[in-house]
Coordinates of C-alpha atoms and ligand atoms in Angstrom, one line a residue:
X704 CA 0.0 0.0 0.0
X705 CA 1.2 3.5 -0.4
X706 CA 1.9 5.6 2.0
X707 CA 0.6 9.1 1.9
X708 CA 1.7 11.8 5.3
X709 CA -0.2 14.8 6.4
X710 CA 2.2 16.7 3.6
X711 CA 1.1 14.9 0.7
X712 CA -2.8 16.4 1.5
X713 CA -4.1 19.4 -0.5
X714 CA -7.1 21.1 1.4
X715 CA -10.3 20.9 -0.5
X716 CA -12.1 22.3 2.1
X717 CA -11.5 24.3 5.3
X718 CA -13.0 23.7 8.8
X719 CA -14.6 26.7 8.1
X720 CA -16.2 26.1 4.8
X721 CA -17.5 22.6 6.4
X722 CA -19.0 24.4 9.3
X723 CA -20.7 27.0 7.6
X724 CA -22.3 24.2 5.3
X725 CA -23.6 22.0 8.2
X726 CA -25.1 24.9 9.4
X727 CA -27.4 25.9 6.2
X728 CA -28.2 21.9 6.0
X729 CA -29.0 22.0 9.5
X730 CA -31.6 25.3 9.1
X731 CA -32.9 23.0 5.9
X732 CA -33.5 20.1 8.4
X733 CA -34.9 22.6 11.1
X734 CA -37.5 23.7 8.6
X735 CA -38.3 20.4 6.8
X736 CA -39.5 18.5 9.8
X737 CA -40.3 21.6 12.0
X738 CA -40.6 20.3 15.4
X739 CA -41.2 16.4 14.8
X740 CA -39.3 13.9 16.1
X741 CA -36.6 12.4 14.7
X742 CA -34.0 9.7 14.4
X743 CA -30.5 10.4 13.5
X744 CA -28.4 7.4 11.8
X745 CA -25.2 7.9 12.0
X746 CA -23.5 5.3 9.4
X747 CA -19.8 5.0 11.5
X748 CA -17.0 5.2 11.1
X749 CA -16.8 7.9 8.6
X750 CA -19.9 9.9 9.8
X751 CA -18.7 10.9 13.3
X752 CA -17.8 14.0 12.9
X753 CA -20.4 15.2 10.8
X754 CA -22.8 13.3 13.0
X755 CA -21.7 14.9 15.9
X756 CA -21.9 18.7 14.3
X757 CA -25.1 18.6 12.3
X758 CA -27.0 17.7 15.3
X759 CA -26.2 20.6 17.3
X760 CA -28.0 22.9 14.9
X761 CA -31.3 21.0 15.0
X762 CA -33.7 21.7 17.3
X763 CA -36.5 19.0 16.6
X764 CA -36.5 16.4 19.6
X765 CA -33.6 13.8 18.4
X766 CA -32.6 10.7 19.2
X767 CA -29.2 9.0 17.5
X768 CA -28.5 5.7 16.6
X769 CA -25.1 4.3 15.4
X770 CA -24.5 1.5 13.0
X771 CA -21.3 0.2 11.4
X772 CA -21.1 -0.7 7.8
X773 CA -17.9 -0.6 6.2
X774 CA -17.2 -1.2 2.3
X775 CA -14.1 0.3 1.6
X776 CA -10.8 -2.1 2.3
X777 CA -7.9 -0.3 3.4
X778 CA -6.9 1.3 -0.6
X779 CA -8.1 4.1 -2.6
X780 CA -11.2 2.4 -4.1
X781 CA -15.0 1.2 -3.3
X782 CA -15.3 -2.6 -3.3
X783 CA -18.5 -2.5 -3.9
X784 CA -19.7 -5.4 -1.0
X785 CA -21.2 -3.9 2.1
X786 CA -20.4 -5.5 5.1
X787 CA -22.8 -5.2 8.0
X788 CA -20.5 -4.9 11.2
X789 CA -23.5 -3.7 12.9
X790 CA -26.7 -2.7 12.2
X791 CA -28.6 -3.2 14.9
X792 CA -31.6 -0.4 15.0
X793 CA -34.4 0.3 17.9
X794 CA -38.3 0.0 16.4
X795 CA -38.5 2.4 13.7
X796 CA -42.2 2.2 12.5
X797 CA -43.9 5.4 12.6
X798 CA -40.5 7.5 12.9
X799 CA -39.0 10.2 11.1
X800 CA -35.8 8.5 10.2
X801 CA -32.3 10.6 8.1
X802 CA -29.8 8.2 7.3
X803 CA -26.2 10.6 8.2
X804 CA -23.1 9.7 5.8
X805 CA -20.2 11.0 5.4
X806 CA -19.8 10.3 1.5
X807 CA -21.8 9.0 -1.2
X808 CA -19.5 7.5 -3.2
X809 CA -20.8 3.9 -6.2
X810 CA -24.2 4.0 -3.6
X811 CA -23.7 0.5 -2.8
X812 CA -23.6 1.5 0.9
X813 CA -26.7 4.0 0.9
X814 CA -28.4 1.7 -1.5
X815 CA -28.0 -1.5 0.9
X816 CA -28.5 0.9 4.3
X817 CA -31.9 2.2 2.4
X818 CA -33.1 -1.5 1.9
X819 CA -32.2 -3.0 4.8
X820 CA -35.1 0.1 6.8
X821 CA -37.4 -0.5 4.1
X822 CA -37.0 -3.9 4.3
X823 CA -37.8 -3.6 8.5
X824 CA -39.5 -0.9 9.2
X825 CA -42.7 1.5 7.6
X826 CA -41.0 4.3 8.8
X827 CA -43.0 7.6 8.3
X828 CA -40.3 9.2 6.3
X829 CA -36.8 8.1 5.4
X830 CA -34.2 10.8 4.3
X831 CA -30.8 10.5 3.4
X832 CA -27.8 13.4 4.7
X833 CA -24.7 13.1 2.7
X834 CA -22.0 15.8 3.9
X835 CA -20.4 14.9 0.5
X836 CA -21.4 13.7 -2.8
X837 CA -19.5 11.8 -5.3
X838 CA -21.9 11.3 -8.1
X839 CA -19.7 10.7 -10.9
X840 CA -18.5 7.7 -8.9
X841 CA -22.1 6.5 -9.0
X842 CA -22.6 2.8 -9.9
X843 CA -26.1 2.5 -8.7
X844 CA -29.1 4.4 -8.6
X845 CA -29.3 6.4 -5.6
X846 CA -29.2 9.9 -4.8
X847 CA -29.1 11.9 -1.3
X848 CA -32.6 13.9 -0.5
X849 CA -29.7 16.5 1.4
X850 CA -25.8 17.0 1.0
X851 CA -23.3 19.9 1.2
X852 CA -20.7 19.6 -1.4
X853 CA -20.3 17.5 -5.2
X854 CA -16.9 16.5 -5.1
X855 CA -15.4 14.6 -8.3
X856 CA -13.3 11.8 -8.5
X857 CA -10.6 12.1 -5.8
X858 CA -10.3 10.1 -2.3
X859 CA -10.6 11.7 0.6
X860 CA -9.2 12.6 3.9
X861 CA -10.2 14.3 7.5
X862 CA -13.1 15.1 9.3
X863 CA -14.0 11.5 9.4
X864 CA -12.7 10.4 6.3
X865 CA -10.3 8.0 6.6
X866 CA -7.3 6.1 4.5
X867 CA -6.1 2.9 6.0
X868 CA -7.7 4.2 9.6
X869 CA -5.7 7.3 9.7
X870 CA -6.7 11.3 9.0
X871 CA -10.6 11.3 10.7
X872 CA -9.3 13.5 13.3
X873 CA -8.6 16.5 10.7
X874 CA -10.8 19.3 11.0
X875 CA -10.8 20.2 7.5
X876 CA -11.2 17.8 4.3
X877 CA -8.0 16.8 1.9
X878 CA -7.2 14.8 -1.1
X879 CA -4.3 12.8 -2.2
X880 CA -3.9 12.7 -6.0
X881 CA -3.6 8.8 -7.0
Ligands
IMP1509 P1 -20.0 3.7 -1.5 O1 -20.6 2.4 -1.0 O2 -19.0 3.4 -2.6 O3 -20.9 4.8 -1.8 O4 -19.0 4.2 -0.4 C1 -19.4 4.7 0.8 C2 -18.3 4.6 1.8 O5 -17.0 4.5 1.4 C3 -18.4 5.9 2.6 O6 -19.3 5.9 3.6 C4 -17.0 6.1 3.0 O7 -16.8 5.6 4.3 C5 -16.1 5.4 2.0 N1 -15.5 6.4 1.1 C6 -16.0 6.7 -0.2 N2 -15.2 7.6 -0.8 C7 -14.2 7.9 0.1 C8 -13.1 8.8 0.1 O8 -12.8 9.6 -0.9 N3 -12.3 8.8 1.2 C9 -12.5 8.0 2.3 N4 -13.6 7.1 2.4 C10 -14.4 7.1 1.3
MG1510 MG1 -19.4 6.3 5.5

């Protein structure tokens, strides 16, 4: 595997930039389901960060759930299987539920996480909050209902984002060139 250091990154976007976007999403979230209920799912690993921030600007009653997919191996591309590490979910029948991702990068991962709901639950709504958005990157058909930035084809890292484990803890968001 290559190695890439802090030195190789080029900034794509500044603490700053990523703030002030989770902030606009979270005033479009604040007006969208006005003062319902609703369930956060925060898709880990990648999504703590963004998680963390977005739900400090909403003002609806929350309540956050955690699951673990992963699907990328430890290189610079999608494999395109989902792996479940855990997905286990309280009753979510009647709820407002918005899925919270990091990245939308093929879909596989937002299309699986959107089945597997459907699948259990007849939730009253289910949303989906992308931070980013990768679309050319799309190999199936799914799009977020809510996301800050349409990034094109480059990997990733900081504020969550990881390669090989390492670079979540960044504030801002970099890219290597591969
Ligand atoms: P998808 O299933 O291909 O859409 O990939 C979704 C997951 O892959 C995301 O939740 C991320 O955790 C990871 N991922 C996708 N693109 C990147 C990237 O550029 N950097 C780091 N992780 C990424
Ligand atoms: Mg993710």
């Amino acid at each position: 595997m290559k190695m890439i250091t802090e030195g190789d990154l080029k900034i794509l976007y500044t603490a700053d930039e990523i703030q002030k976007a989770i902030s606009s999403l979270g005033e479009c979230l604040n007006k969208r389901y006005n003062r319902e209920e609703l369930y956060l799912i925060c898709v880990l690993k990648g999504s703590v960060m963004f998680m963390a921030d977005l739900s400090k600007h909403l003002k609806m009653p929350i309540r956050m759930e955690f699951i673990r997919l992963s699907s990328y191996g430890s290189g610079f591309s999608s494999t395109g299987k989902v792996n479940a590490v855990d997905i286990s979910l309280p009753d979510l029948n009647d709820k407002n539920v918005l899925i919270v991702e990091d990245i939308i990068d093929t879909g596989h991962t937002a299309r699986f996480l959107v089945d597997f709901i459907k699948h259990n639950f007849k939730t009253r709504s289910l949303k989906f909050c992308s931070l980013l958005d990768k679309k050319i990157k799309r190999e199936v058909n799914i799009e977020p209902d809510y996301y800050a930035f349409e990034i094109d084809d480059k990997f990733l890292v900081g504020y969550g984002l990881d390669y090989d484990g390492y670079y979540r803890n960044l504030p801002y968001i970099g890219y290597v060139e591969t």
